[in-house]
């Protein structure tokens, strides 16, 4: 790695220009996001197929989900997307404190989301809605098939939760690098790339919330 002409952009040796390095990094992230879309796309297809085969079951089972908590988490993630955008804007303006505060708020939102999800899961476990051996709930019209809905629910929201945790690790790493003055108005592409990942996490939840919580 060399430091370029102005000592502000850490240009790697296999790139000729800063713009080339930034474009390569963004292209790599977009390709990664495409694989994530394919992953969740397969799960959304599975949801559509099972919903088509068991419409009454899905309508009955979704009443065991707390719409208020799901809606609250939706607002939390939407706000976190705003704070990520403000963090990037702060980096463009060379405002370190603005970047740090908005990354901190994004991490706080992510933590809030996971805490709410913990209480949601805890309630489902208490109600005997965990698929498999522990599925003991007999309040649904077809208890022998109800595990289908909750299997999809735990798989999709659990996988999304894993992505939230990974996003928190990325945001924490960006916070650390910002604290160490590694970003400036000429070099902040890691913040943009991390922001792209976080927006994907938010967008996936925007689809999950109505599909699981607002079934009609």
PDB file of C-alpha atoms in Angstrom:
ATOM      1  CA  UNK A   1       0.000   0.000   0.000  1.00  0.00           C
ATOM      2  CA  UNK A   2       1.166   3.555  -0.668  1.00  0.00           C
ATOM      3  CA  UNK A   3      -0.367   6.743   0.548  1.00  0.00           C
ATOM      4  CA  UNK A   4      -0.934   8.526  -2.753  1.00  0.00           C
ATOM      5  CA  UNK A   5       0.050  12.077  -3.578  1.00  0.00           C
ATOM      6  CA  UNK A   6      -1.712  13.888  -0.795  1.00  0.00           C
ATOM      7  CA  UNK A   7      -1.154  11.388   2.052  1.00  0.00           C
ATOM      8  CA  UNK A   8      -4.948  11.286   2.575  1.00  0.00           C
ATOM      9  CA  UNK A   9      -5.935   8.348   0.408  1.00  0.00           C
ATOM     10  CA  UNK A  10      -4.422   4.912   1.258  1.00  0.00           C
ATOM     11  CA  UNK A  11      -4.004   3.651  -2.311  1.00  0.00           C
ATOM     12  CA  UNK A  12      -3.158  -0.060  -2.557  1.00  0.00           C
ATOM     13  CA  UNK A  13      -0.219  -0.956  -4.796  1.00  0.00           C
ATOM     14  CA  UNK A  14      -2.283  -2.924  -7.318  1.00  0.00           C
ATOM     15  CA  UNK A  15      -4.408   0.131  -8.171  1.00  0.00           C
ATOM     16  CA  UNK A  16      -3.236   3.036 -10.287  1.00  0.00           C
ATOM     17  CA  UNK A  17      -5.756   5.644  -9.186  1.00  0.00           C
ATOM     18  CA  UNK A  18      -7.977   6.227  -6.096  1.00  0.00           C
ATOM     19  CA  UNK A  19     -11.098   6.178  -8.273  1.00  0.00           C
ATOM     20  CA  UNK A  20     -10.138   2.728  -9.584  1.00  0.00           C
ATOM     21  CA  UNK A  21      -9.763   1.386  -6.045  1.00  0.00           C
ATOM     22  CA  UNK A  22     -13.097   2.871  -4.926  1.00  0.00           C
ATOM     23  CA  UNK A  23     -14.944   1.500  -7.970  1.00  0.00           C
ATOM     24  CA  UNK A  24     -13.452  -1.977  -7.423  1.00  0.00           C
ATOM     25  CA  UNK A  25     -14.478  -1.964  -3.754  1.00  0.00           C
ATOM     26  CA  UNK A  26     -18.037  -0.861  -4.556  1.00  0.00           C
ATOM     27  CA  UNK A  27     -18.352  -3.432  -7.338  1.00  0.00           C
ATOM     28  CA  UNK A  28     -17.238  -6.160  -4.933  1.00  0.00           C
ATOM     29  CA  UNK A  29     -19.856  -5.080  -2.398  1.00  0.00           C
ATOM     30  CA  UNK A  30     -22.622  -4.950  -5.017  1.00  0.00           C
ATOM     31  CA  UNK A  31     -21.718  -8.495  -6.137  1.00  0.00           C
ATOM     32  CA  UNK A  32     -21.853  -9.634  -2.508  1.00  0.00           C
ATOM     33  CA  UNK A  33     -25.228  -7.943  -2.042  1.00  0.00           C
ATOM     34  CA  UNK A  34     -26.479  -9.748  -5.160  1.00  0.00           C
ATOM     35  CA  UNK A  35     -25.647 -13.102  -3.530  1.00  0.00           C
ATOM     36  CA  UNK A  36     -27.518 -11.983  -0.413  1.00  0.00           C
ATOM     37  CA  UNK A  37     -30.562 -11.082  -2.514  1.00  0.00           C
ATOM     38  CA  UNK A  38     -30.434 -14.559  -4.093  1.00  0.00           C
ATOM     39  CA  UNK A  39     -30.216 -16.148  -0.629  1.00  0.00           C
ATOM     40  CA  UNK A  40     -33.207 -14.310   0.798  1.00  0.00           C
ATOM     41  CA  UNK A  41     -34.988 -14.515  -2.555  1.00  0.00           C
ATOM     42  CA  UNK A  42     -35.053 -18.304  -2.228  1.00  0.00           C
ATOM     43  CA  UNK A  43     -36.575 -17.988   1.232  1.00  0.00           C
ATOM     44  CA  UNK A  44     -39.203 -15.539  -0.026  1.00  0.00           C
ATOM     45  CA  UNK A  45     -40.130 -18.034  -2.758  1.00  0.00           C
ATOM     46  CA  UNK A  46     -40.478 -20.782  -0.128  1.00  0.00           C
ATOM     47  CA  UNK A  47     -42.691 -18.449   1.911  1.00  0.00           C
ATOM     48  CA  UNK A  48     -44.890 -17.736  -1.150  1.00  0.00           C
ATOM     49  CA  UNK A  49     -45.292 -21.439  -1.953  1.00  0.00           C
ATOM     50  CA  UNK A  50     -46.231 -22.467   1.589  1.00  0.00           C
ATOM     51  CA  UNK A  51     -48.507 -19.444   1.990  1.00  0.00           C
ATOM     52  CA  UNK A  52     -50.308 -20.475  -1.208  1.00  0.00           C
ATOM     53  CA  UNK A  53     -50.675 -24.075   0.017  1.00  0.00           C
ATOM     54  CA  UNK A  54     -51.755 -23.150   3.589  1.00  0.00           C
ATOM     55  CA  UNK A  55     -53.455 -19.699   3.467  1.00  0.00           C
ATOM     56  CA  UNK A  56     -55.733 -20.294   6.484  1.00  0.00           C
ATOM     57  CA  UNK A  57     -52.847 -21.625   8.567  1.00  0.00           C
ATOM     58  CA  UNK A  58     -50.728 -18.541   7.847  1.00  0.00           C
ATOM     59  CA  UNK A  59     -53.626 -16.201   8.701  1.00  0.00           C
ATOM     60  CA  UNK A  60     -54.227 -17.966  12.013  1.00  0.00           C
ATOM     61  CA  UNK A  61     -50.562 -18.333  12.967  1.00  0.00           C
ATOM     62  CA  UNK A  62     -49.567 -14.711  12.317  1.00  0.00           C
ATOM     63  CA  UNK A  63     -51.844 -13.614  15.187  1.00  0.00           C
ATOM     64  CA  UNK A  64     -49.199 -15.051  17.545  1.00  0.00           C
ATOM     65  CA  UNK A  65     -46.761 -12.380  16.326  1.00  0.00           C
ATOM     66  CA  UNK A  66     -46.741  -8.996  18.046  1.00  0.00           C
ATOM     67  CA  UNK A  67     -47.444  -6.379  15.365  1.00  0.00           C
ATOM     68  CA  UNK A  68     -46.554  -3.529  17.755  1.00  0.00           C
ATOM     69  CA  UNK A  69     -43.066  -4.926  18.436  1.00  0.00           C
ATOM     70  CA  UNK A  70     -42.544  -5.719  14.756  1.00  0.00           C
ATOM     71  CA  UNK A  71     -43.660  -2.201  13.810  1.00  0.00           C
ATOM     72  CA  UNK A  72     -41.404  -0.691  16.477  1.00  0.00           C
ATOM     73  CA  UNK A  73     -38.428  -2.618  15.106  1.00  0.00           C
ATOM     74  CA  UNK A  74     -39.293  -1.415  11.600  1.00  0.00           C
ATOM     75  CA  UNK A  75     -39.163   2.217  12.745  1.00  0.00           C
ATOM     76  CA  UNK A  76     -35.883   1.530  14.583  1.00  0.00           C
ATOM     77  CA  UNK A  77     -34.225   0.109  11.465  1.00  0.00           C
ATOM     78  CA  UNK A  78     -35.546   2.902   9.234  1.00  0.00           C
ATOM     79  CA  UNK A  79     -34.066   5.442  11.655  1.00  0.00           C
ATOM     80  CA  UNK A  80     -30.767   3.527  11.623  1.00  0.00           C
ATOM     81  CA  UNK A  81     -30.638   3.872   7.820  1.00  0.00           C
ATOM     82  CA  UNK A  82     -30.933   7.635   8.288  1.00  0.00           C
ATOM     83  CA  UNK A  83     -28.082   7.703  10.825  1.00  0.00           C
ATOM     84  CA  UNK A  84     -25.847   5.700   8.455  1.00  0.00           C
ATOM     85  CA  UNK A  85     -26.516   8.231   5.694  1.00  0.00           C
ATOM     86  CA  UNK A  86     -25.722  11.084   8.107  1.00  0.00           C
ATOM     87  CA  UNK A  87     -22.473   9.340   9.115  1.00  0.00           C
ATOM     88  CA  UNK A  88     -21.381   9.169   5.469  1.00  0.00           C
ATOM     89  CA  UNK A  89     -22.407  12.804   4.979  1.00  0.00           C
ATOM     90  CA  UNK A  90     -20.313  13.726   8.005  1.00  0.00           C
ATOM     91  CA  UNK A  91     -17.308  11.938   6.500  1.00  0.00           C
ATOM     92  CA  UNK A  92     -17.773  13.830   3.238  1.00  0.00           C
ATOM     93  CA  UNK A  93     -17.744  17.076   5.216  1.00  0.00           C
ATOM     94  CA  UNK A  94     -14.752  16.036   7.320  1.00  0.00           C
ATOM     95  CA  UNK A  95     -16.846  16.137  10.529  1.00  0.00           C
ATOM     96  CA  UNK A  96     -15.433  13.361  12.696  1.00  0.00           C
ATOM     97  CA  UNK A  97     -17.789  13.878  15.645  1.00  0.00           C
ATOM     98  CA  UNK A  98     -20.809  13.733  13.343  1.00  0.00           C
ATOM     99  CA  UNK A  99     -19.594  10.402  11.950  1.00  0.00           C
ATOM    100  CA  UNK A 100     -18.910   8.954  15.407  1.00  0.00           C
ATOM    101  CA  UNK A 101     -22.256  10.024  16.883  1.00  0.00           C
ATOM    102  CA  UNK A 102     -24.257   8.679  13.946  1.00  0.00           C
ATOM    103  CA  UNK A 103     -22.380   5.368  13.919  1.00  0.00           C
ATOM    104  CA  UNK A 104     -23.031   5.134  17.669  1.00  0.00           C
ATOM    105  CA  UNK A 105     -26.752   5.801  17.122  1.00  0.00           C
ATOM    106  CA  UNK A 106     -26.827   3.145  14.388  1.00  0.00           C
ATOM    107  CA  UNK A 107     -25.227   0.625  16.747  1.00  0.00           C
ATOM    108  CA  UNK A 108     -27.730   1.624  19.431  1.00  0.00           C
ATOM    109  CA  UNK A 109     -30.612   1.033  17.003  1.00  0.00           C
ATOM    110  CA  UNK A 110     -29.190  -2.367  16.038  1.00  0.00           C
ATOM    111  CA  UNK A 111     -28.884  -3.335  19.709  1.00  0.00           C
ATOM    112  CA  UNK A 112     -32.451  -2.193  20.364  1.00  0.00           C
ATOM    113  CA  UNK A 113     -33.673  -4.290  17.435  1.00  0.00           C
ATOM    114  CA  UNK A 114     -31.976  -7.408  18.805  1.00  0.00           C
ATOM    115  CA  UNK A 115     -33.248  -6.844  22.356  1.00  0.00           C
ATOM    116  CA  UNK A 116     -36.816  -6.546  21.063  1.00  0.00           C
ATOM    117  CA  UNK A 117     -36.289  -9.671  18.960  1.00  0.00           C
ATOM    118  CA  UNK A 118     -35.013 -11.515  22.052  1.00  0.00           C
ATOM    119  CA  UNK A 119     -38.236 -10.790  23.938  1.00  0.00           C
ATOM    120  CA  UNK A 120     -40.284 -11.800  20.902  1.00  0.00           C
ATOM    121  CA  UNK A 121     -38.453 -15.136  20.653  1.00  0.00           C
ATOM    122  CA  UNK A 122     -38.724 -15.686  24.410  1.00  0.00           C
ATOM    123  CA  UNK A 123     -42.498 -15.257  24.213  1.00  0.00           C
ATOM    124  CA  UNK A 124     -42.717 -17.734  21.308  1.00  0.00           C
ATOM    125  CA  UNK A 125     -40.684 -20.303  23.245  1.00  0.00           C
ATOM    126  CA  UNK A 126     -42.989 -19.827  26.253  1.00  0.00           C
ATOM    127  CA  UNK A 127     -46.027 -20.393  24.003  1.00  0.00           C
ATOM    128  CA  UNK A 128     -44.566 -23.646  22.686  1.00  0.00           C
ATOM    129  CA  UNK A 129     -44.172 -22.327  19.135  1.00  0.00           C
ATOM    130  CA  UNK A 130     -40.597 -23.422  18.489  1.00  0.00           C
ATOM    131  CA  UNK A 131     -40.787 -25.911  15.552  1.00  0.00           C
ATOM    132  CA  UNK A 132     -39.808 -29.502  16.049  1.00  0.00           C
ATOM    133  CA  UNK A 133     -39.768 -31.428  19.313  1.00  0.00           C
ATOM    134  CA  UNK A 134     -40.540 -28.300  21.374  1.00  0.00           C
ATOM    135  CA  UNK A 135     -43.665 -27.358  19.386  1.00  0.00           C
ATOM    136  CA  UNK A 136     -46.403 -27.979  21.965  1.00  0.00           C
ATOM    137  CA  UNK A 137     -48.926 -25.246  21.144  1.00  0.00           C
ATOM    138  CA  UNK A 138     -52.402 -26.679  20.482  1.00  0.00           C
ATOM    139  CA  UNK A 139     -54.280 -23.376  20.087  1.00  0.00           C
ATOM    140  CA  UNK A 140     -53.952 -23.282  16.294  1.00  0.00           C
ATOM    141  CA  UNK A 141     -56.585 -24.916  14.026  1.00  0.00           C
ATOM    142  CA  UNK A 142     -54.000 -27.313  12.519  1.00  0.00           C
ATOM    143  CA  UNK A 143     -51.379 -27.850  15.232  1.00  0.00           C
ATOM    144  CA  UNK A 144     -49.771 -30.671  13.228  1.00  0.00           C
ATOM    145  CA  UNK A 145     -48.994 -28.195  10.399  1.00  0.00           C
ATOM    146  CA  UNK A 146     -48.518 -24.963  12.354  1.00  0.00           C
ATOM    147  CA  UNK A 147     -44.798 -25.619  12.595  1.00  0.00           C
ATOM    148  CA  UNK A 148     -44.592 -24.743   8.868  1.00  0.00           C
ATOM    149  CA  UNK A 149     -45.324 -21.069   9.496  1.00  0.00           C
ATOM    150  CA  UNK A 150     -43.130 -20.815  12.562  1.00  0.00           C
ATOM    151  CA  UNK A 151     -40.340 -22.753  10.861  1.00  0.00           C
ATOM    152  CA  UNK A 152     -40.305 -20.091   8.131  1.00  0.00           C
ATOM    153  CA  UNK A 153     -40.665 -17.311  10.723  1.00  0.00           C
ATOM    154  CA  UNK A 154     -37.683 -18.441  12.823  1.00  0.00           C
ATOM    155  CA  UNK A 155     -35.546 -19.247   9.761  1.00  0.00           C
ATOM    156  CA  UNK A 156     -36.075 -15.900   8.015  1.00  0.00           C
ATOM    157  CA  UNK A 157     -35.980 -13.655  11.087  1.00  0.00           C
ATOM    158  CA  UNK A 158     -33.096 -15.657  12.594  1.00  0.00           C
ATOM    159  CA  UNK A 159     -31.022 -15.353   9.424  1.00  0.00           C
ATOM    160  CA  UNK A 160     -31.852 -11.655   9.309  1.00  0.00           C
ATOM    161  CA  UNK A 161     -30.774 -11.354  12.946  1.00  0.00           C
ATOM    162  CA  UNK A 162     -27.406 -12.927  12.071  1.00  0.00           C
ATOM    163  CA  UNK A 163     -26.997 -10.253   9.392  1.00  0.00           C
ATOM    164  CA  UNK A 164     -27.791  -7.567  11.980  1.00  0.00           C
ATOM    165  CA  UNK A 165     -25.022  -8.941  14.233  1.00  0.00           C
ATOM    166  CA  UNK A 166     -22.559  -8.974  11.299  1.00  0.00           C
ATOM    167  CA  UNK A 167     -23.607  -5.407  10.499  1.00  0.00           C
ATOM    168  CA  UNK A 168     -22.905  -4.366  14.093  1.00  0.00           C
ATOM    169  CA  UNK A 169     -19.391  -5.832  13.816  1.00  0.00           C
ATOM    170  CA  UNK A 170     -18.828  -3.890  10.586  1.00  0.00           C
ATOM    171  CA  UNK A 171     -20.187  -0.673  12.119  1.00  0.00           C
ATOM    172  CA  UNK A 172     -18.010  -1.161  15.201  1.00  0.00           C
ATOM    173  CA  UNK A 173     -14.960  -1.575  12.961  1.00  0.00           C
ATOM    174  CA  UNK A 174     -15.896   1.627  11.091  1.00  0.00           C
ATOM    175  CA  UNK A 175     -16.361   3.427  14.420  1.00  0.00           C
ATOM    176  CA  UNK A 176     -12.870   2.313  15.493  1.00  0.00           C
ATOM    177  CA  UNK A 177     -11.287   3.469  12.229  1.00  0.00           C
ATOM    178  CA  UNK A 178     -13.110   6.806  12.421  1.00  0.00           C
ATOM    179  CA  UNK A 179     -11.905   7.266  16.006  1.00  0.00           C
ATOM    180  CA  UNK A 180      -8.323   6.705  14.737  1.00  0.00           C
ATOM    181  CA  UNK A 181      -8.733   9.419  12.067  1.00  0.00           C
ATOM    182  CA  UNK A 182      -8.470   6.961   9.154  1.00  0.00           C
ATOM    183  CA  UNK A 183     -11.205   8.677   7.132  1.00  0.00           C
ATOM    184  CA  UNK A 184     -11.311  12.111   5.539  1.00  0.00           C
ATOM    185  CA  UNK A 185     -13.274  13.910   2.766  1.00  0.00           C
ATOM    186  CA  UNK A 186     -10.999  12.250   0.163  1.00  0.00           C
ATOM    187  CA  UNK A 187     -11.200   8.735   1.628  1.00  0.00           C
ATOM    188  CA  UNK A 188     -14.392   7.368   3.185  1.00  0.00           C
ATOM    189  CA  UNK A 189     -15.334   4.518   0.825  1.00  0.00           C
ATOM    190  CA  UNK A 190     -15.340   1.909   3.673  1.00  0.00           C
ATOM    191  CA  UNK A 191     -18.158   3.923   5.279  1.00  0.00           C
ATOM    192  CA  UNK A 192     -20.099   3.897   2.001  1.00  0.00           C
ATOM    193  CA  UNK A 193     -19.592   0.154   1.579  1.00  0.00           C
ATOM    194  CA  UNK A 194     -20.577  -0.571   5.177  1.00  0.00           C
ATOM    195  CA  UNK A 195     -23.603   1.657   4.667  1.00  0.00           C
ATOM    196  CA  UNK A 196     -24.657  -0.352   1.609  1.00  0.00           C
ATOM    197  CA  UNK A 197     -24.606  -3.536   3.687  1.00  0.00           C
ATOM    198  CA  UNK A 198     -26.657  -1.922   6.452  1.00  0.00           C
ATOM    199  CA  UNK A 199     -29.239  -0.640   3.974  1.00  0.00           C
ATOM    200  CA  UNK A 200     -29.629  -4.208   2.657  1.00  0.00           C
ATOM    201  CA  UNK A 201     -30.288  -5.416   6.214  1.00  0.00           C
ATOM    202  CA  UNK A 202     -32.974  -2.740   6.548  1.00  0.00           C
ATOM    203  CA  UNK A 203     -34.578  -3.487   3.171  1.00  0.00           C
ATOM    204  CA  UNK A 204     -34.844  -7.210   3.957  1.00  0.00           C
ATOM    205  CA  UNK A 205     -36.717  -6.400   7.174  1.00  0.00           C
ATOM    206  CA  UNK A 206     -39.030  -4.039   5.269  1.00  0.00           C
ATOM    207  CA  UNK A 207     -40.156  -7.109   3.282  1.00  0.00           C
ATOM    208  CA  UNK A 208     -40.208  -9.489   6.263  1.00  0.00           C
ATOM    209  CA  UNK A 209     -42.428  -7.309   8.452  1.00  0.00           C
ATOM    210  CA  UNK A 210     -45.557  -7.192   6.236  1.00  0.00           C
ATOM    211  CA  UNK A 211     -45.131 -10.775   5.000  1.00  0.00           C
ATOM    212  CA  UNK A 212     -44.979 -12.245   8.514  1.00  0.00           C
ATOM    213  CA  UNK A 213     -46.821  -9.766  10.744  1.00  0.00           C
ATOM    214  CA  UNK A 214     -49.511  -8.267   8.462  1.00  0.00           C
ATOM    215  CA  UNK A 215     -50.974 -11.323   6.712  1.00  0.00           C
ATOM    216  CA  UNK A 216     -54.512 -10.805   5.389  1.00  0.00           C
TER     217      UNK A 216
END
